[in-house]
Amino acid sequence: MRTKTDCFVLLIFVLLLVCTACTPSAQDSDPAKFVETWLQLLDSSKYTEAWDMTSDEFRENRTMPQWSKMLSASRNYKPAPGGRKIVSTTKDTTLNDLKKKGLYATVIVDTRSDSDPIWTEYVILMKDESGWKIIGHHFSKK
C-alpha cells in the first residue's frame, strides 16, 4: 500500500510532466528565435535543413535546387561575429493579399558582414499546426 508521501511525490511528478508538455517551444512562441536559427542555417550553407523550415507556399514558386543555387550566388557574405540584430517583430492575423487566415509574423534583421555595409533582411512567417514556417525572405543593402 502506498503512503500519502508516495502518492504526493507521484502527483507532483505527473504535474511536472503535464506542465512541460504544455509549455510552448521557442519555435512555437517566438518567431524571432525561429528566424535566427533559420538564418544560421543559411549562413552555414545548410540549405536542405533551412528548406525544411519553409512553408508549402514558399515552395510553390521554386524547387529546392533552384533556391539553393540562388542563395549560393546571392549570399556571398558571412555575418561578422555579433553582426546580426533583430530590429523588429510584428505579428498579425492577415498579411497583404494573402486570403488565408492565420497568424503571421514579419521579422526585420540588420546584418553586418566583415566586408559589406549593413544588410536588412525581411523574413515573413506563418504559424501552422506544427509551428512557425518561413513563407518569404529577401534582403537588401541598407
mmCIF file of C-alpha atoms in Angstrom:
data_model
loop_
_atom_site.group_PDB
_atom_site.id
_atom_site.type_symbol
_atom_site.label_atom_id
_atom_site.label_comp_id
_atom_site.label_asym_id
_atom_site.label_seq_id
_atom_site.Cartn_x
_atom_site.Cartn_y
_atom_site.Cartn_z
ATOM 1 C CA MET A 1 0.000 0.000 0.000
ATOM 2 C CA ARG A 2 1.294 3.411 -0.891
ATOM 3 C CA THR A 3 1.800 6.046 1.710
ATOM 4 C CA LYS A 4 0.480 9.568 1.391
ATOM 5 C CA THR A 5 4.027 10.765 0.739
ATOM 6 C CA ASP A 6 4.463 8.333 -2.158
ATOM 7 C CA CYS A 7 1.170 9.482 -3.683
ATOM 8 C CA PHE A 8 2.121 13.124 -3.225
ATOM 9 C CA VAL A 9 5.506 12.610 -4.932
ATOM 10 C CA LEU A 10 3.828 10.748 -7.772
ATOM 11 C CA LEU A 11 1.262 13.535 -8.177
ATOM 12 C CA ILE A 12 3.997 16.205 -8.318
ATOM 13 C CA PHE A 13 5.901 14.167 -10.921
ATOM 14 C CA VAL A 14 2.795 13.802 -13.122
ATOM 15 C CA LEU A 15 2.024 17.526 -12.840
ATOM 16 C CA LEU A 16 5.576 18.408 -13.871
ATOM 17 C CA LEU A 17 5.294 16.166 -16.931
ATOM 18 C CA VAL A 18 1.977 17.739 -17.927
ATOM 19 C CA CYS A 19 3.330 21.288 -17.455
ATOM 20 C CA THR A 20 6.401 20.502 -19.557
ATOM 21 C CA ALA A 21 4.261 19.096 -22.351
ATOM 22 C CA CYS A 22 2.042 22.193 -22.352
ATOM 23 C CA THR A 23 4.881 24.730 -22.439
ATOM 24 C CA PRO A 24 5.331 26.110 -25.962
ATOM 25 C CA SER A 25 8.744 25.663 -27.517
ATOM 26 C CA ALA A 26 10.789 28.642 -28.708
ATOM 27 C CA GLN A 27 9.833 27.700 -32.263
ATOM 28 C CA ASP A 28 6.142 27.941 -31.448
ATOM 29 C CA SER A 29 6.220 31.060 -29.326
ATOM 30 C CA ASP A 30 8.982 33.307 -30.657
ATOM 31 C CA PRO A 31 9.249 33.901 -34.389
ATOM 32 C CA ALA A 32 12.473 35.919 -33.929
ATOM 33 C CA LYS A 33 14.257 32.900 -32.388
ATOM 34 C CA PHE A 34 12.975 30.745 -35.239
ATOM 35 C CA VAL A 35 14.345 33.249 -37.763
ATOM 36 C CA GLU A 36 17.732 33.397 -36.003
ATOM 37 C CA THR A 37 18.015 29.612 -36.246
ATOM 38 C CA TRP A 38 16.967 29.674 -39.893
ATOM 39 C CA LEU A 39 19.464 32.401 -40.818
ATOM 40 C CA GLN A 40 22.257 30.495 -39.078
ATOM 41 C CA LEU A 41 21.447 27.519 -41.305
ATOM 42 C CA LEU A 42 21.679 29.760 -44.377
ATOM 43 C CA ASP A 43 24.991 31.187 -43.141
ATOM 44 C CA SER A 44 26.318 27.629 -42.800
ATOM 45 C CA SER A 45 25.059 26.721 -46.303
ATOM 46 C CA LYS A 46 22.738 24.123 -44.757
ATOM 47 C CA TYR A 47 20.100 24.820 -47.351
ATOM 48 C CA THR A 48 18.307 21.476 -47.069
ATOM 49 C CA GLU A 49 17.712 21.965 -43.335
ATOM 50 C CA ALA A 50 16.604 25.560 -43.977
ATOM 51 C CA TRP A 51 14.298 24.357 -46.768
ATOM 52 C CA ASP A 52 12.620 22.014 -44.277
ATOM 53 C CA MET A 53 11.663 25.083 -42.198
ATOM 54 C CA THR A 54 9.770 26.703 -45.086
ATOM 55 C CA SER A 55 6.054 26.524 -45.846
ATOM 56 C CA ASP A 56 4.266 24.922 -48.766
ATOM 57 C CA GLU A 57 3.512 28.449 -50.009
ATOM 58 C CA PHE A 58 7.246 29.214 -50.074
ATOM 59 C CA ARG A 59 7.927 26.046 -52.083
ATOM 60 C CA GLU A 60 5.198 26.661 -54.687
ATOM 61 C CA ASN A 61 7.302 29.062 -56.773
ATOM 62 C CA ARG A 62 10.679 27.334 -56.630
ATOM 63 C CA THR A 63 12.362 23.998 -56.218
ATOM 64 C CA MET A 64 14.957 23.305 -53.568
ATOM 65 C CA PRO A 65 17.822 23.132 -56.154
ATOM 66 C CA GLN A 66 16.730 26.470 -57.700
ATOM 67 C CA TRP A 67 16.567 28.119 -54.292
ATOM 68 C CA SER A 68 19.907 26.660 -53.191
ATOM 69 C CA LYS A 69 21.610 27.897 -56.384
ATOM 70 C CA MET A 70 20.129 31.384 -55.963
ATOM 71 C CA LEU A 71 21.240 31.538 -52.322
ATOM 72 C CA SER A 72 24.766 30.395 -53.143
ATOM 73 C CA ALA A 73 25.057 33.183 -55.718
ATOM 74 C CA SER A 74 23.467 35.963 -53.681
ATOM 75 C CA ARG A 75 24.582 35.273 -50.099
ATOM 76 C CA ASN A 76 28.289 35.689 -50.708
ATOM 77 C CA TYR A 77 28.844 37.172 -47.278
ATOM 78 C CA LYS A 78 29.058 35.806 -43.783
ATOM 79 C CA PRO A 79 27.837 37.943 -40.911
ATOM 80 C CA ALA A 80 30.526 39.311 -38.647
ATOM 81 C CA PRO A 81 30.529 37.881 -35.127
ATOM 82 C CA GLY A 82 27.674 39.567 -33.327
ATOM 83 C CA GLY A 83 26.762 41.209 -36.596
ATOM 84 C CA ARG A 84 23.082 40.417 -36.567
ATOM 85 C CA LYS A 85 20.409 42.375 -34.717
ATOM 86 C CA ILE A 86 16.647 41.847 -34.655
ATOM 87 C CA VAL A 87 15.179 45.253 -35.462
ATOM 88 C CA SER A 88 11.511 44.396 -35.098
ATOM 89 C CA THR A 89 8.996 41.589 -34.942
ATOM 90 C CA THR A 90 5.371 42.167 -35.786
ATOM 91 C CA LYS A 91 2.505 39.688 -35.658
ATOM 92 C CA ASP A 92 -0.844 39.895 -37.420
ATOM 93 C CA THR A 93 -3.735 37.660 -38.472
ATOM 94 C CA THR A 94 -3.623 38.833 -42.088
ATOM 95 C CA LEU A 95 -0.801 39.551 -44.492
ATOM 96 C CA ASN A 96 -1.206 41.793 -47.535
ATOM 97 C CA ASP A 97 -3.187 39.993 -50.223
ATOM 98 C CA LEU A 98 -2.992 36.528 -48.706
ATOM 99 C CA LYS A 99 -6.524 35.322 -48.178
ATOM 100 C CA LYS A 100 -5.503 32.515 -45.854
ATOM 101 C CA LYS A 101 -6.324 33.461 -42.279
ATOM 102 C CA GLY A 102 -3.792 32.594 -39.626
ATOM 103 C CA LEU A 103 -1.028 34.039 -37.528
ATOM 104 C CA TYR A 104 1.726 35.784 -39.460
ATOM 105 C CA ALA A 105 4.942 37.430 -38.332
ATOM 106 C CA THR A 106 7.450 39.688 -40.019
ATOM 107 C CA VAL A 107 10.951 39.776 -38.566
ATOM 108 C CA ILE A 108 13.334 42.501 -39.719
ATOM 109 C CA VAL A 109 17.021 41.825 -39.104
ATOM 110 C CA ASP A 110 20.031 44.096 -39.616
ATOM 111 C CA THR A 111 23.094 42.114 -40.636
ATOM 112 C CA ARG A 112 26.676 43.356 -40.843
ATOM 113 C CA SER A 113 29.390 41.434 -42.619
ATOM 114 C CA ASP A 114 33.125 41.980 -42.441
ATOM 115 C CA SER A 115 33.330 43.479 -45.921
ATOM 116 C CA ASP A 116 29.901 44.977 -46.583
ATOM 117 C CA PRO A 117 27.720 47.614 -45.018
ATOM 118 C CA ILE A 118 24.613 46.599 -43.128
ATOM 119 C CA TRP A 119 22.036 44.493 -44.942
ATOM 120 C CA THR A 120 18.415 44.458 -43.905
ATOM 121 C CA GLU A 121 16.747 41.060 -44.074
ATOM 122 C CA TYR A 122 12.982 40.662 -44.095
ATOM 123 C CA VAL A 123 11.679 37.252 -43.073
ATOM 124 C CA ILE A 124 7.956 36.542 -43.219
ATOM 125 C CA LEU A 125 6.493 33.604 -41.335
ATOM 126 C CA MET A 126 3.188 31.856 -40.914
ATOM 127 C CA LYS A 127 2.242 29.685 -37.977
ATOM 128 C CA ASP A 128 0.588 26.358 -38.707
ATOM 129 C CA GLU A 129 -0.218 23.340 -36.554
ATOM 130 C CA SER A 130 3.462 22.335 -36.393
ATOM 131 C CA GLY A 131 4.798 25.816 -35.540
ATOM 132 C CA TRP A 132 6.343 28.689 -37.486
ATOM 133 C CA LYS A 133 7.228 28.269 -41.173
ATOM 134 C CA ILE A 134 9.081 30.673 -43.463
ATOM 135 C CA ILE A 135 6.876 31.962 -46.293
ATOM 136 C CA GLY A 136 9.124 34.736 -47.594
ATOM 137 C CA HIS A 137 12.637 36.133 -47.353
ATOM 138 C CA HIS A 138 14.508 38.916 -49.069
ATOM 139 C CA PHE A 139 17.363 41.221 -48.210
ATOM 140 C CA SER A 140 18.787 44.472 -49.465
ATOM 141 C CA LYS A 141 21.658 46.824 -48.748
ATOM 142 C CA LYS A 142 20.719 49.455 -46.242
#
